[in-house]
GROMACS .gro file of C-alpha atoms in nm:
model
  186
    1MET     CA    1   2.757  -0.278   0.815
    2ALA     CA    2   2.379  -0.297   0.847
    3ALA     CA    3   2.194   0.026   0.916
    4SER     CA    4   2.005   0.033   1.241
    5LEU     CA    5   1.687   0.218   1.326
    6PRO     CA    6   1.734   0.549   1.505
    7PRO     CA    7   1.660   0.513   1.876
    8GLY     CA    8   1.296   0.572   1.964
    9VAL     CA    9   1.170   0.558   1.603
   10PRO     CA   10   0.961   0.245   1.553
   11ARG     CA   11   0.915   0.122   1.202
   12ALA     CA   12   0.587   0.195   1.024
   13THR     CA   13   0.292  -0.026   1.107
   14ALA     CA   14   0.134  -0.210   0.814
   15ASP     CA   15  -0.153   0.041   0.815
   16GLU     CA   16   0.087   0.338   0.814
   17PHE     CA   17   0.296   0.181   0.540
   18LEU     CA   18  -0.003   0.126   0.314
   19MET     CA   19  -0.156   0.467   0.384
   20LEU     CA   20   0.177   0.637   0.307
   21LYS     CA   21   0.168   0.454  -0.026
   22ALA     CA   22  -0.185   0.582  -0.087
   23ILE     CA   23  -0.064   0.934  -0.007
   24ALA     CA   24   0.223   0.894  -0.255
   25ILE     CA   25  -0.021   0.766  -0.518
   26ALA     CA   26  -0.240   1.075  -0.459
   27THR     CA   27   0.045   1.298  -0.571
   28ARG     CA   28  -0.019   1.173  -0.928
   29SER     CA   29  -0.375   1.313  -0.926
   30GLY     CA   30  -0.470   1.547  -1.207
   31CYS     CA   31  -0.746   1.716  -1.007
   32ILE     CA   32  -0.694   2.072  -0.883
   33ARG     CA   33  -0.953   2.033  -0.602
   34TYR     CA   34  -0.886   1.696  -0.434
   35GLN     CA   35  -0.582   1.475  -0.467
   36VAL     CA   36  -0.691   1.125  -0.366
   37GLY     CA   37  -0.502   0.798  -0.361
   38ALA     CA   38  -0.631   0.445  -0.304
   39ILE     CA   39  -0.455   0.113  -0.244
   40ILE     CA   40  -0.608  -0.234  -0.241
   41ALA     CA   41  -0.405  -0.467  -0.022
   42ASP     CA   42  -0.436  -0.835   0.060
   43ASP     CA   43  -0.406  -1.006   0.398
   44ASP     CA   44  -0.027  -1.021   0.362
   45ASN     CA   45  -0.017  -0.642   0.316
   46ARG     CA   46   0.084  -0.673  -0.047
   47VAL     CA   47  -0.053  -0.410  -0.283
   48VAL     CA   48  -0.292  -0.568  -0.530
   49SER     CA   49  -0.383  -0.246  -0.704
   50SER     CA   50  -0.366   0.131  -0.670
   51GLY     CA   51  -0.536   0.431  -0.821
   52TYR     CA   52  -0.558   0.808  -0.808
   53ASN     CA   53  -0.826   1.048  -0.924
   54GLY     CA   54  -0.808   1.215  -1.261
   55PRO     CA   55  -0.911   1.174  -1.623
   56SER     CA   56  -0.850   0.852  -1.807
   57GLY     CA   57  -0.682   0.797  -2.137
   58LYS     CA   58  -0.572   1.096  -2.336
   59ILE     CA   59  -0.803   1.352  -2.173
   60GLU     CA   60  -0.602   1.643  -2.040
   61SER     CA   61  -0.616   1.681  -1.662
   62CYS     CA   62  -0.722   2.002  -1.491
   63SER     CA   63  -0.377   2.034  -1.334
   64SER     CA   64  -0.215   2.012  -1.679
   65ARG     CA   65  -0.458   2.275  -1.803
   66ALA     CA   66  -0.365   2.497  -1.505
   67GLU     CA   67   0.007   2.451  -1.580
   68ARG     CA   68  -0.063   2.577  -1.932
   69GLY     CA   69  -0.207   2.892  -1.774
   70LEU     CA   70  -0.574   2.845  -1.857
   71GLU     CA   71  -0.790   3.079  -1.651
   72ASN     CA   72  -1.054   2.811  -1.578
   73PRO     CA   73  -0.873   2.476  -1.591
   74CYS     CA   74  -1.149   2.278  -1.414
   75TYR     CA   75  -1.406   2.131  -1.653
   76LYS     CA   76  -1.684   2.187  -1.397
   77ASP     CA   77  -1.585   2.552  -1.356
   78LEU     CA   78  -1.602   2.596  -1.733
   79ALA     CA   79  -1.955   2.458  -1.733
   80GLY     CA   80  -2.056   2.684  -1.443
   81ILE     CA   81  -2.124   2.388  -1.210
   82ALA     CA   82  -2.029   2.406  -0.844
   83PHE     CA   83  -1.759   2.160  -0.745
   84ASP     CA   84  -1.978   1.988  -0.484
   85VAL     CA   85  -2.250   1.900  -0.743
   86LYS     CA   86  -2.211   1.529  -0.809
   87ASN     CA   87  -2.272   1.337  -1.132
   88SER     CA   88  -2.307   1.647  -1.349
   89GLY     CA   89  -2.128   1.477  -1.634
   90GLU     CA   90  -1.885   1.768  -1.664
   91CYS     CA   91  -1.591   1.634  -1.464
   92GLU     CA   92  -1.358   1.425  -1.676
   93GLY     CA   93  -1.207   1.250  -1.374
   94ILE     CA   94  -1.238   0.900  -1.240
   95HIS     CA   95  -1.216   0.857  -0.864
   96ALA     CA   96  -0.912   0.693  -0.706
   97GLU     CA   97  -1.123   0.409  -0.564
   98GLU     CA   98  -1.270   0.339  -0.908
   99ASN     CA   99  -0.927   0.329  -1.070
  100ALA     CA  100  -0.797   0.086  -0.806
  101LEU     CA  101  -1.107  -0.136  -0.842
  102TYR     CA  102  -1.087  -0.137  -1.224
  103LEU     CA  103  -0.719  -0.231  -1.218
  104ALA     CA  104  -0.770  -0.507  -0.958
  105GLY     CA  105  -1.084  -0.657  -1.110
  106ARG     CA  106  -1.333  -0.844  -0.893
  107ASP     CA  107  -1.093  -1.130  -0.818
  108GLY     CA  108  -0.826  -0.887  -0.701
  109SER     CA  109  -1.071  -0.692  -0.485
  110LYS     CA  110  -1.277  -0.961  -0.318
  111GLY     CA  111  -1.192  -1.005   0.050
  112ASN     CA  112  -0.919  -0.741   0.048
  113ARG     CA  113  -0.879  -0.402   0.218
  114MET     CA  114  -0.883  -0.058   0.062
  115TYR     CA  115  -0.670   0.227   0.198
  116VAL     CA  116  -0.793   0.562   0.077
  117THR     CA  117  -0.670   0.910   0.165
  118ILE     CA  118  -1.022   1.063   0.172
  119PHE     CA  119  -1.339   0.878   0.271
  120PRO     CA  120  -1.522   0.742  -0.037
  121CYS     CA  121  -1.821   0.917  -0.191
  122MET     CA  122  -2.155   0.735  -0.221
  123GLU     CA  123  -2.091   0.604  -0.573
  124CYS     CA  124  -1.752   0.468  -0.477
  125ALA     CA  125  -1.903   0.317  -0.161
  126ARG     CA  126  -2.148   0.123  -0.379
  127ARG     CA  127  -1.870   0.000  -0.606
  128ILE     CA  128  -1.645  -0.093  -0.314
  129GLY     CA  129  -1.913  -0.315  -0.163
  130ALA     CA  130  -2.012  -0.463  -0.497
  131ASN     CA  131  -1.650  -0.562  -0.562
  132GLY     CA  132  -1.618  -0.747  -0.232
  133ILE     CA  133  -1.378  -0.518  -0.044
  134LYS     CA  134  -1.401  -0.627   0.321
  135GLU     CA  135  -1.260  -0.315   0.488
  136VAL     CA  136  -1.201   0.052   0.407
  137ILE     CA  137  -0.933   0.237   0.599
  138HIS     CA  138  -0.941   0.613   0.542
  139LEU     CA  139  -0.732   0.908   0.655
  140LEU     CA  140  -0.957   1.211   0.608
  141ASP     CA  141  -1.334   1.256   0.613
  142TYR     CA  142  -1.551   1.362   0.319
  143PRO     CA  143  -1.869   1.576   0.327
  144GLU     CA  144  -2.090   1.283   0.217
  145LYS     CA  145  -1.945   1.050   0.478
  146ALA     CA  146  -2.271   0.972   0.663
  147ARG     CA  147  -2.454   0.849   0.353
  148ALA     CA  148  -2.153   0.664   0.212
  149LEU     CA  149  -2.086   0.504   0.553
  150ASP     CA  150  -2.444   0.378   0.559
  151ILE     CA  151  -2.398   0.220   0.216
  152LEU     CA  152  -2.073   0.051   0.318
  153THR     CA  153  -2.219  -0.073   0.647
  154LYS     CA  154  -2.525  -0.221   0.473
  155GLN     CA  155  -2.288  -0.411   0.243
  156GLY     CA  156  -2.095  -0.553   0.537
  157VAL     CA  157  -1.780  -0.347   0.475
  158ASN     CA  158  -1.585  -0.266   0.793
  159VAL     CA  159  -1.478   0.099   0.805
  160ARG     CA  160  -1.217   0.264   1.022
  161ARG     CA  161  -1.023   0.586   1.026
  162LEU     CA  162  -0.647   0.565   1.053
  163GLU     CA  163  -0.492   0.817   1.287
  164LEU     CA  164  -0.170   0.921   1.116
  165PRO     CA  165  -0.076   1.262   1.251
  166ARG     CA  166   0.140   1.473   1.023
  167ASP     CA  167   0.430   1.465   1.269
  168ARG     CA  168   0.425   1.083   1.274
  169ALA     CA  169   0.423   1.067   0.893
  170GLN     CA  170   0.706   1.320   0.884
  171LEU     CA  171   0.902   1.116   1.139
  172LEU     CA  172   0.871   0.806   0.920
  173LEU     CA  173   0.985   0.996   0.612
  174ASP     CA  174   1.269   1.165   0.800
  175ARG     CA  175   1.390   0.824   0.916
  176PHE     CA  176   1.429   0.721   0.553
  177TYR     CA  177   1.600   1.041   0.444
  178ASP     CA  178   1.830   1.044   0.747
  179GLN     CA  179   1.935   0.690   0.666
  180VAL     CA  180   2.001   0.773   0.300
  181GLN     CA  181   2.198   1.086   0.384
  182GLY     CA  182   2.397   0.893   0.645
  183ARG     CA  183   2.494   0.636   0.382
  184SER     CA  184   2.589   0.897   0.127
  185LYS     CA  185   2.828   1.057   0.376
  186ALA     CA  186   3.003   0.726   0.440
   0.00000   0.00000   0.00000
């Protein structure tokens, strides 16, 4: 017997579906300050690439350092640099948008959309435009939003904020879990 949707619970829109994926990707972040996820999707809503913020390769993440009980797990903290100082060279992390762009390559980025949990910084905004992303859909704002928005706009990138209230996201997740639990009881 096919499972039916609970009454009054519409399925996720394509935007909600892709943003929930970006949120899930963000949970892999190794940063103790911001956990950011990014998805690049094509016109058929297929994920072309994804990325989260954190160090590349074999560099230990700040969250791993914190789990080991280090008093100052953040590389910037160790260097005495405020978190909001950009391009200090102390942070070992790569931004989620950068990781998604690197993995997609220019051919995988051009003409596609990027879903990102937090609005891109200025450097990522430059890279997003340079790689041909046509639209950025974000969930939360970022302190540098005005300058980054200007960069994206000048490059012809459409920008919009997705309204995904916590209760709506929870409703979508509950629908899944309710369905799974209903099947396990059968």
